[in-house]
Short mmCIF file of C-alpha atoms and ligand atoms in Angstrom, two decimals:
data_model
loop_
_atom_site.label_atom_id
_atom_site.label_comp_id
_atom_site.label_asym_id
_atom_site.label_seq_id
_atom_site.Cartn_x
_atom_site.Cartn_y
_atom_site.Cartn_z
CA UNK A 1007 226.69 42.18 206.56
CA UNK A 1008 227.51 38.50 206.35
CA UNK A 1009 225.07 38.06 203.43
CA UNK A 1010 226.87 40.83 201.67
CA UNK A 1011 230.29 39.24 202.10
CA UNK A 1012 228.89 35.98 200.76
CA UNK A 1013 227.64 37.67 197.60
CA UNK A 1014 230.94 39.41 196.98
CA UNK A 1015 232.87 36.20 197.50
CA UNK A 1016 230.69 34.41 194.98
CA UNK A 1017 231.04 37.14 192.43
CA UNK A 1018 234.66 38.14 192.79
CA UNK A 1019 236.30 34.97 193.96
CA UNK A 1020 234.63 32.10 192.12
CA UNK A 1021 237.91 30.15 192.34
CA UNK A 1022 237.76 29.98 196.10
CA UNK A 1023 234.45 28.18 195.93
CA UNK A 1024 236.22 25.33 194.18
CA UNK A 1025 239.35 25.25 196.27
CA UNK A 1026 238.18 22.09 198.00
CA UNK A 1027 237.32 20.33 194.77
CA UNK A 1028 240.71 21.13 193.31
CA UNK A 1029 242.50 19.41 196.12
CA UNK A 1030 240.99 16.04 195.21
CA UNK A 1031 242.18 14.29 192.09
CA UNK A 1032 239.90 15.76 189.47
CA UNK A 1033 240.43 12.81 187.15
CA UNK A 1034 238.59 10.63 189.64
CA UNK A 1035 235.41 12.70 189.52
CA UNK A 1036 232.36 11.11 187.96
CA UNK A 1037 232.01 11.56 184.20
CA UNK A 1038 229.76 14.45 183.30
CA UNK A 1039 230.64 16.43 186.41
CA UNK A 1040 231.94 19.89 185.45
CA UNK A 1041 234.12 22.17 187.48
CA UNK A 1042 234.13 25.82 186.58
CA UNK A 1043 236.79 26.75 184.01
CA UNK A 1044 237.83 29.50 186.42
CA UNK A 1045 238.97 26.97 188.97
CA UNK A 1046 241.72 25.91 186.56
CA UNK A 1047 242.77 29.52 186.10
CA UNK A 1048 241.13 29.95 182.70
CA UNK A 1049 239.72 33.40 182.04
CA UNK A 1050 236.83 32.07 179.97
CA UNK A 1051 235.07 28.86 179.09
CA UNK A 1052 235.32 26.79 175.93
CA UNK A 1053 232.85 28.12 173.36
CA UNK A 1054 229.84 25.94 172.67
CA UNK A 1055 230.98 24.85 169.21
CA UNK A 1056 234.15 23.38 170.73
CA UNK A 1057 232.15 21.65 173.46
CA UNK A 1058 229.97 20.07 170.75
CA UNK A 1059 233.04 18.70 168.98
CA UNK A 1060 234.53 17.29 172.20
CA UNK A 1061 231.27 15.65 173.19
CA UNK A 1062 230.66 14.16 169.72
CA UNK A 1063 234.14 12.55 169.74
CA UNK A 1064 233.90 11.37 173.33
CA UNK A 1065 230.37 10.08 172.79
CA UNK A 1066 231.85 7.81 170.11
CA UNK A 1067 234.34 6.42 172.63
CA UNK A 1068 237.40 8.53 171.77
CA UNK A 1069 239.26 10.97 173.96
CA UNK A 1070 239.46 14.64 172.91
CA UNK A 1071 240.94 17.83 174.37
CA UNK A 1072 241.23 21.50 173.52
CA UNK A 1073 244.93 22.14 173.02
CA UNK A 1074 247.62 24.70 172.25
CA UNK A 1075 246.88 28.37 171.64
CA UNK A 1076 243.35 28.43 173.07
CA UNK A 1077 244.46 26.92 176.38
CA UNK A 1078 247.45 29.25 176.57
CA UNK A 1079 245.45 32.39 175.83
CA UNK A 1080 242.56 31.41 178.12
CA UNK A 1081 245.05 30.94 180.98
CA UNK A 1082 246.82 34.20 180.13
CA UNK A 1083 243.52 36.08 180.04
CA UNK A 1084 244.26 37.10 176.45
CA UNK A 1085 241.46 37.53 173.90
CA UNK A 1086 239.89 34.22 172.93
CA UNK A 1087 241.84 32.22 170.38
CA UNK A 1088 240.54 29.68 167.83
CA UNK A 1089 240.09 26.31 169.48
CA UNK A 1090 242.21 23.43 168.21
CA UNK A 1091 241.20 19.95 169.27
CA UNK A 1092 243.50 16.95 169.68
CA UNK A 1093 241.97 13.48 169.81
CA UNK A 1094 242.71 9.77 170.03
CA UNK A 1095 240.41 9.23 167.02
CA UNK A 1096 242.15 8.51 163.71
CA UNK A 1097 241.24 11.32 161.31
CA UNK A 1098 238.92 9.07 159.29
CA UNK A 1099 237.02 8.38 162.49
CA UNK A 1100 236.94 12.08 163.46
CA UNK A 1101 235.47 12.80 160.05
CA UNK A 1102 232.86 10.06 160.34
CA UNK A 1103 231.81 10.93 163.89
CA UNK A 1104 231.63 14.69 163.29
CA UNK A 1105 229.68 14.24 160.06
CA UNK A 1106 227.26 11.94 161.88
CA UNK A 1107 226.82 14.71 164.48
CA UNK A 1108 225.66 16.94 161.63
CA UNK A 1109 228.78 19.08 161.11
CA UNK A 1110 230.45 19.86 157.79
CA UNK A 1111 233.96 18.35 157.76
CA UNK A 1112 236.84 19.23 155.44
CA UNK A 1113 240.00 17.21 154.96
CA UNK A 1114 242.44 20.06 155.55
CA UNK A 1115 245.62 18.19 156.46
CA UNK A 1116 245.00 14.48 156.62
CA UNK A 1117 248.68 13.65 156.09
CA UNK A 1118 249.16 15.13 159.58
CA UNK A 1119 245.87 13.75 160.87
CA UNK A 1120 243.91 17.02 160.62
CA UNK A 1121 240.32 17.59 159.57
CA UNK A 1122 238.38 20.81 160.04
CA UNK A 1123 234.81 20.72 161.26
CA UNK A 1124 232.53 23.70 160.79
CA UNK A 1125 230.17 24.07 163.72
CA UNK A 1126 227.69 26.94 163.82
CA UNK A 1127 229.79 28.69 161.18
CA UNK A 1128 232.98 28.33 163.26
CA UNK A 1129 235.85 26.22 161.84
CA UNK A 1130 237.61 24.01 164.34
CA UNK A 1131 240.69 21.92 163.60
CA UNK A 1132 240.67 18.38 164.91
CA UNK A 1133 244.00 16.51 164.83
CA UNK A 1134 244.84 12.95 165.82
CA UNK A 1135 247.41 12.54 168.64
CA UNK A 1136 250.71 12.31 166.86
CA UNK A 1137 254.45 12.45 167.23
CA UNK A 1138 256.95 13.45 164.61
CA UNK A 1139 259.79 11.36 163.21
CA UNK A 1140 263.28 12.61 162.46
CA UNK A 1141 263.85 15.94 160.74
CA UNK A 1142 266.48 15.86 158.03
CA UNK A 1143 265.81 19.37 156.68
CA UNK A 1144 265.51 21.34 159.99
CA UNK A 1145 261.84 21.93 159.28
CA UNK A 1146 259.68 19.04 158.08
CA UNK A 1147 259.46 15.78 159.96
CA UNK A 1148 260.32 12.88 157.69
CA UNK A 1149 257.22 11.11 158.97
CA UNK A 1150 254.41 11.59 161.45
CA UNK A 1151 253.25 8.73 163.62
CA UNK A 1152 249.83 8.59 165.22
CA UNK A 1153 249.81 7.67 168.92
CA UNK A 1154 247.23 6.90 171.57
CA UNK A 1155 248.50 8.94 174.53
CA UNK A 1156 247.77 12.66 174.60
CA UNK A 1157 250.93 13.21 176.66
CA UNK A 1158 253.05 12.04 173.75
CA UNK A 1159 251.26 14.53 171.53
CA UNK A 1160 251.92 17.34 174.02
CA UNK A 1161 255.60 16.39 174.18
CA UNK A 1162 256.13 17.08 170.45
CA UNK A 1163 254.88 20.67 170.83
CA UNK A 1164 257.33 23.55 170.84
CA UNK A 1165 257.02 25.50 174.10
CA UNK A 1166 255.63 24.62 177.51
CA UNK A 1167 252.94 27.31 177.26
CA UNK A 1168 251.77 25.72 173.97
CA UNK A 1169 251.86 22.17 175.33
CA UNK A 1170 248.80 22.16 177.57
CA UNK A 1171 245.43 20.51 177.01
CA UNK A 1172 242.09 21.26 178.63
CA UNK A 1173 238.90 19.31 179.01
CA UNK A 1174 235.85 20.67 180.82
CA UNK A 1175 235.56 17.52 182.98
CA UNK A 1176 239.14 16.24 183.21
CA UNK A 1177 240.60 19.72 183.69
CA UNK A 1178 244.01 21.02 182.73
CA UNK A 1179 246.70 18.66 181.52
CA UNK A 1180 250.03 20.42 181.90
CA UNK A 1181 252.91 17.92 182.01
CA UNK A 1182 255.68 20.45 181.33
CA UNK A 1183 254.78 23.29 183.68
CA UNK A 1184 253.29 25.59 181.07
CA UNK A 1185 250.98 27.29 183.55
CA UNK A 1186 253.88 28.16 185.81
CA UNK A 1187 255.89 29.47 182.85
CA UNK A 1188 252.93 31.64 181.89
CA UNK A 1189 252.92 33.05 185.40
CA UNK A 1190 256.69 33.60 185.28
CA UNK A 1191 256.46 35.12 181.83
CA UNK A 1192 258.95 32.81 180.18
CA UNK A 1193 259.12 30.92 176.91
CA UNK A 1194 260.71 27.53 177.56
CA UNK A 1195 261.20 24.67 175.11
CA UNK A 1196 259.51 21.36 175.81
CA UNK A 1197 262.31 18.84 176.37
CA UNK A 1198 265.92 19.41 175.38
CA UNK A 1199 266.03 22.89 173.79
CA UNK A 1200 268.98 22.28 171.44
CA UNK A 1201 267.38 19.14 170.03
CA UNK A 1202 264.04 20.88 169.56
CA UNK A 1203 265.57 23.77 167.59
CA UNK A 1204 267.73 21.34 165.66
CA UNK A 1205 264.56 19.49 164.58
CA UNK A 1206 262.77 22.60 163.39
CA UNK A 1207 264.64 25.88 163.07
CA UNK A 1208 261.42 27.85 162.59
CA UNK A 1209 260.92 27.42 166.36
CA UNK A 1210 263.77 29.93 166.83
CA UNK A 1211 261.59 32.67 165.35
CA UNK A 1212 258.42 31.31 166.95
CA UNK A 1213 260.07 31.66 170.37
CA UNK A 1214 260.87 35.30 169.67
CA UNK A 1215 257.38 35.91 168.27
CA UNK A 1216 255.63 34.46 171.33
CA UNK A 1217 257.98 36.31 173.67
CA UNK A 1218 257.33 39.58 171.80
CA UNK A 1219 253.60 39.08 171.64
CA UNK A 1220 253.24 38.19 175.30
CA UNK A 1221 255.92 40.50 176.67
CA UNK A 1222 257.85 37.47 177.96
CA UNK A 1223 261.54 36.63 177.96
CA UNK A 1224 263.13 33.44 176.69
CA UNK A 1225 264.29 31.13 179.49
CA UNK A 1226 268.07 30.92 179.73
CA UNK A 1227 268.77 27.41 178.43
CA UNK A 1228 266.18 27.79 175.72
CA UNK A 1229 267.82 31.09 174.84
CA UNK A 1230 271.30 29.63 174.57
CA UNK A 1231 270.00 26.91 172.27
CA UNK A 1232 268.07 29.42 170.24
CA UNK A 1233 271.14 31.56 169.57
CA UNK A 1234 273.14 28.50 168.58
CA UNK A 1235 270.38 27.38 166.21
CA UNK A 1236 269.67 30.80 164.65
CA UNK A 1237 271.90 30.20 161.57
CA UNK A 1238 269.74 27.17 160.68
CA UNK A 1239 266.99 29.64 159.76
CA UNK A 1240 268.81 29.68 156.42
CA UNK A 1241 267.10 26.32 155.75
CA UNK A 1242 263.61 27.68 156.29
CA UNK A 1243 261.31 28.85 153.50
CA UNK A 1244 261.38 32.65 153.25
CA UNK A 1245 257.61 32.77 153.30
CA UNK A 1246 257.49 31.14 156.75
CA UNK A 1247 260.17 33.51 158.00
CA UNK A 1248 258.06 36.38 156.63
CA UNK A 1249 254.99 35.20 158.53
CA UNK A 1250 256.84 34.93 161.81
CA UNK A 1251 258.60 38.28 161.37
CA UNK A 1252 255.30 39.88 160.53
CA UNK A 1253 254.00 38.44 163.79
CA UNK A 1254 256.89 40.06 165.67
CA UNK A 1255 256.17 43.36 163.89
CA UNK A 1256 252.46 43.09 164.77
CA UNK A 1257 253.33 42.56 168.46
CA UNK A 1258 254.60 46.15 168.65
CA UNK A 1259 257.78 44.90 170.36
CA UNK A 1260 260.22 44.92 167.47
CA UNK A 1261 262.46 47.28 169.47
CA UNK A 1262 262.86 44.63 172.15
CA UNK A 1263 263.41 41.89 169.56
CA UNK A 1264 266.12 43.89 167.77
CA UNK A 1265 268.06 44.54 170.95
CA UNK A 1266 267.43 41.35 172.94
CA UNK A 1267 267.33 38.83 170.08
CA UNK A 1268 269.68 40.51 167.62
CA UNK A 1269 271.20 37.24 166.35
CA UNK A 1270 267.77 35.88 165.49
CA UNK A 1271 266.72 39.00 163.60
CA UNK A 1272 270.03 38.99 161.70
CA UNK A 1273 269.54 35.35 160.75
CA UNK A 1274 266.01 36.10 159.56
CA UNK A 1275 266.97 39.24 157.59
CA UNK A 1276 270.72 39.13 156.85
CA UNK A 1277 270.70 42.82 155.78
CA UNK A 1278 270.16 43.76 159.45
CA UNK A 1279 273.60 42.37 160.33
CA UNK A 1280 275.45 45.41 158.92
CA UNK A 1281 273.41 47.72 161.19
CA UNK A 1282 274.70 46.05 164.35
CA UNK A 1283 277.33 48.20 166.06
CA UNK A 1284 277.49 50.54 163.05
CA UNK A 1285 278.87 53.85 164.35
CA UNK A 1286 277.34 56.72 162.37
CA UNK A 1287 280.26 59.14 162.95
CA UNK A 1288 277.77 61.97 163.09
CA UNK A 1289 277.06 64.73 165.60
CA UNK A 1290 273.36 64.05 164.94
CA UNK A 1291 273.50 60.45 166.04
CA UNK A 1292 274.27 59.21 169.52
CA UNK A 1293 273.40 55.63 168.59
CA UNK A 1294 274.51 52.92 166.24
CA UNK A 1295 272.21 52.26 163.27
CA UNK A 1296 270.67 49.27 165.04
CA UNK A 1297 270.07 51.10 168.33
CA UNK A 1298 268.62 54.06 166.46
CA UNK A 1299 266.32 51.74 164.50
CA UNK A 1300 265.13 50.06 167.69
CA UNK A 1301 264.36 53.48 169.17
CA UNK A 1302 262.38 54.47 166.10
CA UNK A 1303 260.42 51.20 166.33
CA UNK A 1304 259.59 52.00 169.93
CA UNK A 1305 258.75 55.63 169.19
CA UNK A 1306 256.19 54.78 166.48
CA UNK A 1307 254.38 52.71 169.10
CA UNK A 1308 254.43 55.54 171.61
CA UNK A 1309 253.34 58.27 169.22
CA UNK A 1310 250.40 56.21 168.01
CA UNK A 1311 249.29 54.91 171.42
CA UNK A 1312 250.39 51.42 170.41
CA UNK A 1313 248.35 51.20 167.20
CA UNK A 1314 250.62 52.27 164.33
CA UNK A 1315 249.64 51.18 160.84
CA UNK A 1316 251.24 47.93 159.77
CA UNK A 1317 253.32 49.63 157.05
CA UNK A 1318 254.57 52.23 159.53
CA UNK A 1319 255.91 49.44 161.76
CA UNK A 1320 257.72 47.86 158.83
CA UNK A 1321 259.03 51.25 157.71
CA UNK A 1322 260.39 51.94 161.20
CA UNK A 1323 262.33 48.68 161.01
CA UNK A 1324 263.65 49.25 157.49
CA UNK A 1325 263.94 53.04 157.11
CA UNK A 1326 267.73 53.10 157.62
CA UNK A 1327 268.51 49.64 156.25
CA UNK A 1328 270.72 51.19 153.52
CA UNK A 1329 272.80 53.33 155.87
CA UNK A 1330 275.71 50.86 156.05
CA UNK A 1331 275.90 50.48 152.26
CA UNK A 1332 275.67 54.23 151.52
CA UNK A 1333 278.10 55.33 154.26
CA UNK A 1334 280.93 57.70 153.40
CA UNK A 1335 283.34 59.59 155.66
CA UNK A 1336 284.31 63.16 154.74
CA UNK A 1337 287.77 64.64 155.38
CA UNK A 1338 286.61 65.97 158.73
CA UNK A 1339 285.83 62.41 159.77
CA UNK A 1340 282.08 62.93 159.62
CA UNK A 1341 279.77 60.24 158.31
CA UNK A 1342 277.25 60.76 155.52
CA UNK A 1343 274.59 58.50 154.05
CA UNK A 1344 273.77 60.17 150.76
CA UNK A 1345 270.89 58.53 148.96
CA UNK A 1346 270.11 56.10 151.78
CA UNK A 1347 266.31 56.65 151.61
CA UNK A 1348 266.16 55.78 147.91
CA UNK A 1349 268.58 52.87 148.25
CA UNK A 1350 266.74 51.80 151.43
CA UNK A 1351 263.44 51.77 149.52
CA UNK A 1352 265.00 49.38 147.00
CA UNK A 1353 266.38 47.16 149.74
CA UNK A 1354 263.07 47.20 151.63
CA UNK A 1355 261.30 46.08 148.49
CA UNK A 1356 263.79 43.28 147.87
CA UNK A 1357 263.59 42.06 151.47
CA UNK A 1358 259.81 42.20 151.72
CA UNK A 1359 259.28 40.50 148.35
CA UNK A 1360 261.70 37.78 149.36
CA UNK A 1361 259.64 37.28 152.53
CA UNK A 1362 256.49 37.00 150.37
CA UNK A 1363 254.68 39.78 152.22
CA UNK A 1364 251.49 41.27 150.73
CA UNK A 1365 252.00 43.61 147.77
CA UNK A 1366 250.10 46.53 149.23
CA UNK A 1367 252.06 46.36 152.49
CA UNK A 1368 255.28 46.39 150.46
CA UNK A 1369 254.33 49.42 148.34
CA UNK A 1370 253.25 51.41 151.40
CA UNK A 1371 256.38 50.53 153.36
CA UNK A 1372 258.62 51.29 150.41
CA UNK A 1373 257.22 54.80 149.87
CA UNK A 1374 257.53 55.58 153.59
CA UNK A 1375 261.18 54.47 153.54
CA UNK A 1376 261.84 56.48 150.36
CA UNK A 1377 260.29 59.67 151.76
CA UNK A 1378 261.38 59.41 155.40
CA UNK A 1379 264.00 62.15 154.94
CA UNK A 1380 261.99 64.08 152.33
CA UNK A 1381 261.90 67.72 153.37
CA UNK A 1382 258.41 68.86 154.27
CA UNK A 1383 257.20 72.24 155.38
CA UNK A 1384 253.91 73.06 157.06
CA UNK A 1385 252.66 74.83 153.94
CA UNK A 1386 249.78 73.85 151.69
CA UNK A 1387 252.17 73.49 148.77
CA UNK A 1388 254.61 71.19 150.54
CA UNK A 1389 251.85 69.02 152.01
CA UNK A 1390 250.05 68.76 148.66
CA UNK A 1391 253.24 67.82 146.85
CA UNK A 1392 253.88 65.08 149.38
CA UNK A 1393 250.30 63.86 149.06
CA UNK A 1394 250.67 63.58 145.29
CA UNK A 1395 253.91 61.58 145.66
CA UNK A 1396 252.22 59.22 148.13
CA UNK A 1397 249.17 58.83 145.91
CA UNK A 1398 251.33 58.01 142.89
CA UNK A 1399 253.10 55.27 144.82
CA UNK A 1400 249.99 53.90 146.57
CA UNK A 1401 246.78 54.92 144.82
CA UNK A 1402 243.95 55.53 147.26
CA UNK A 1403 246.17 55.77 150.35
CA UNK A 1404 247.72 59.24 150.31
CA UNK A 1405 245.66 60.69 153.14
CA UNK A 1406 246.41 57.79 155.49
CA UNK A 1407 250.06 57.57 154.48
CA UNK A 1408 250.87 61.22 155.12
CA UNK A 1409 250.09 60.76 158.81
CA UNK A 1410 252.24 57.65 158.88
CA UNK A 1411 255.07 59.53 157.18
CA UNK A 1412 254.81 62.34 159.73
CA UNK A 1413 254.82 59.83 162.61
CA UNK A 1414 257.91 58.20 161.11
CA UNK A 1415 259.66 61.56 160.88
CA UNK A 1416 258.68 62.43 164.45
CA UNK A 1417 259.95 59.07 165.70
CA UNK A 1418 263.17 59.45 163.73
CA UNK A 1419 263.73 62.94 165.17
CA UNK A 1420 263.49 61.86 168.80
CA UNK A 1421 265.82 58.89 168.28
CA UNK A 1422 269.01 60.71 167.27
CA UNK A 1423 270.59 63.16 169.75
CA UNK A 1424 268.73 65.36 172.21
CA UNK A 1425 269.46 68.47 170.15
CA UNK A 1426 267.79 66.92 167.07
CA UNK A 1427 264.59 66.29 169.01
CA UNK A 1428 263.41 69.87 168.49
CA UNK A 1429 262.58 68.84 164.94
CA UNK A 1430 259.76 66.81 166.48
CA UNK A 1431 258.13 70.13 167.38
CA UNK A 1432 258.33 71.24 163.75
CA UNK A 1433 256.81 67.93 162.80
CA UNK A 1434 253.77 68.77 164.92
CA UNK A 1435 253.17 71.74 162.64
CA UNK A 1436 253.20 69.31 159.70
CA UNK A 1437 250.39 67.33 161.33
CA UNK A 1438 248.20 70.42 161.60
CA UNK A 1439 248.97 71.41 158.02
CA UNK A 1440 248.16 67.91 156.76
CA UNK A 1441 244.93 67.90 158.71
CA UNK A 1442 243.97 71.23 157.11
CA UNK A 1443 244.67 70.02 153.59
CA UNK A 1444 242.84 66.77 154.10
CA UNK A 1445 239.86 68.57 155.61
CA UNK A 1446 239.68 70.63 152.44
CA UNK A 1447 240.09 67.45 150.40
CA UNK A 1448 243.28 68.61 148.71
CA UNK A 1449 243.29 66.85 145.32
CA UNK A 1450 245.94 64.18 145.12
CA UNK A 1451 245.12 62.83 141.66
CA UNK A 1452 243.61 64.23 138.45
CA UNK A 1453 240.33 62.42 139.02
CA UNK A 1454 239.79 64.69 142.05
CA UNK A 1455 240.03 67.84 139.95
CA UNK A 1456 236.81 69.77 139.61
CA UNK A 1457 236.88 69.21 135.84
CA UNK A 1458 237.27 66.05 133.77
CA UNK A 1459 238.97 64.98 130.55
CA UNK A 1460 235.70 65.57 128.72
CA UNK A 1461 235.70 69.20 129.91
CA UNK A 1462 239.23 69.55 128.58
CA UNK A 1463 238.16 68.18 125.18
CA UNK A 1464 235.11 70.42 124.99
CA UNK A 1465 236.83 73.57 126.15
CA UNK A 1466 240.01 73.25 124.14
CA UNK A 1467 238.71 71.42 121.08
CA UNK A 1468 241.70 69.05 121.39
CA UNK A 1469 241.53 65.57 119.91
CA UNK A 1470 241.32 62.74 122.49
CA UNK A 1471 244.75 61.35 123.34
CA UNK A 1472 247.59 61.51 125.87
CA UNK A 1473 247.73 65.32 125.64
CA UNK A 1474 244.49 65.49 127.60
CA UNK A 1475 246.21 63.68 130.48
CA UNK A 1476 249.10 66.13 130.30
CA UNK A 1477 246.70 69.08 130.52
CA UNK A 1478 245.06 67.53 133.57
CA UNK A 1479 248.47 66.81 135.14
CA UNK A 1480 249.53 70.40 134.73
CA UNK A 1481 246.24 71.57 136.24
CA UNK A 1482 246.83 69.29 139.23
CA UNK A 1483 250.29 70.77 139.51
CA UNK A 1484 248.89 74.29 139.44
CA UNK A 1485 246.32 73.45 142.13
CA UNK A 1486 249.04 71.78 144.20
CA UNK A 1487 251.21 74.90 143.96
CA UNK A 1488 248.32 77.11 145.00
CA UNK A 1489 248.27 78.89 141.63
CA UNK A 1490 244.63 78.11 141.03
CA UNK A 1491 241.76 76.86 143.18
CA UNK A 1492 240.25 73.47 142.54
CA UNK A 1493 236.99 75.00 141.34
CA UNK A 1494 235.30 74.28 138.05
CA UNK A 1495 235.10 77.85 136.74
CA UNK A 1496 238.67 78.62 137.75
CA UNK A 1497 240.03 75.47 136.11
CA UNK A 1498 238.04 76.02 132.92
CA UNK A 1499 239.41 79.54 132.77
CA UNK A 1500 242.94 78.12 133.01
CA UNK A 1501 242.45 76.05 129.86
CA UNK A 1502 240.33 78.46 127.83
CA UNK A 1503 241.94 80.48 125.11
CA UNK A 1504 241.64 84.18 125.83
CA UNK A 1505 238.84 85.86 123.85
CA UNK A 1506 240.18 87.39 120.68
P1 LIG B 513 248.87 31.53 167.15
O1 LIG B 513 247.96 32.41 167.88
O2 LIG B 513 250.14 32.18 166.83
O3 LIG B 513 248.24 30.82 165.99
P2 LIG B 513 249.08 28.90 168.20
O4 LIG B 513 249.51 28.36 169.53
O5 LIG B 513 247.72 28.55 167.73
O6 LIG B 513 249.29 30.45 168.24
P3 LIG B 513 250.03 27.66 165.81
O7 LIG B 513 251.22 27.97 165.01
O8 LIG B 513 248.69 27.89 165.18
O9 LIG B 513 250.17 28.44 167.18
O10 LIG B 513 250.15 26.16 166.24
C1 LIG B 513 249.19 25.49 167.06
C2 LIG B 513 249.92 24.62 168.08
O11 LIG B 513 250.70 23.63 167.39
C3 LIG B 513 250.90 25.38 168.96
O12 LIG B 513 250.26 25.90 170.10
C4 LIG B 513 251.92 24.31 169.28
O13 LIG B 513 251.43 23.48 170.31
C5 LIG B 513 251.96 23.46 168.02
N1 LIG B 513 253.00 23.89 167.07
C6 LIG B 513 252.85 24.73 166.02
N2 LIG B 513 253.99 24.89 165.34
C7 LIG B 513 254.90 24.10 165.94
C8 LIG B 513 256.27 23.81 165.70
N3 LIG B 513 256.92 24.39 164.69
N4 LIG B 513 256.86 22.94 166.53
C9 LIG B 513 256.20 22.35 167.54
N5 LIG B 513 254.92 22.60 167.83
C10 LIG B 513 254.26 23.46 167.05
MG1 LIG B 514 247.01 28.99 165.68
#
């Protein structure tokens, strides 16, 4: 019995075994003595390539720590993150020492003291301890200064959870209470929040991104400062705003961000501002445009078990972006938004291009926004017509996009008024119809027809030219409308001249 308890304790509670060790000052332990990573609350150990980098630098007489995202995620039990290393070695020394240890080293950011070593195929960034000078443009420090104390380096970092360092022998260095903030689920600025956001306005969006990703909230004083600093996002390069917003989108918590951090989202994408508090004056809408949008963002997560396609998440955010600009009131006092999907598609494209997002993501999002109100019926014809529209906009993606479009429609339907939710049931019939068409490989482009341009030339005796394409287009149309099957003989018959 007692043997059994011992085994369980060892297996399940490894931390307890080190409780005694933790109570003594771990910095005083002899060099080379390692305490289990678990005793510091880390969910996993540093990977071997990072240990090699630390030991090469320390073997040469410098100090080196794992820092930032890896420490945070290891403490949070999140999937392992790339390891970044911070060191007292000047970058030229890091380069020399790591090369001498046999690693490839690239000068990836020497102005900021960064080199990247490649160890066992894994890149690892090594940066000299540094602090940043004044910021005159709310983003870039006017100078960086290399320092010798790791604590100074930690103090220039943005949030307490990102300002921790770990070393397998010296343990966790956490001067700002990052571990406690992780446990309390809060994002808190290191130092004076207003000053930190004033230095670099991008931190405003980073705070929201980390909060969204980790399901945390922003600590009160940090939050006040963040709201005050949000307008300074106007000074930040659109591309950086795009990356951070995309991170919020990828967290699956855009609904929370829209409602809890509205000012920040409006500063990042000014077009969102008009959605805030916008009463739709419609019996079909119980919510303002912003609240409705947030609900649609949440619904796409729920209907896809938390793994919606990237474009679907963007489309949920932007599908009604043009409602405020297309709004009209009729003489009964009812609101209408004629043309908002088409106008919204244009706005979505403008916004996403401005944010320098990838082209393919933009074209997929734009077609989803444009078709979100497109009337679909659970018939072969209606599904095929939609597939062809999707294929035209995003070649090669029609089959995947039709499911995204249906999920967007379903999410839209359940986010209006309770009586509109019944449309979600009709949408389920669309899913089955789409599945049927895709199973039968419904042709979505002329190249999927059972005959080719050459067949058209041979059968009709036409000269090569654009007319051949028109014949194929009309055949695709006929197949789409169910007038002819996509079978070789049937299609050839369609284009043959009747026997005289
Ligand atoms: P992610 O998983 O998002 O990459 P990360 O923590 O690695 O998380 P990075 O943006 O890669 O974040 O930055 C690495 C570290 O550098 C952060 O953990 C933080 O300590 C620091 N840092 C990055 N950007 C800033 C900033 N704008 N202001 C202050 N510190 C920053
Ligand atoms: Mg990173």
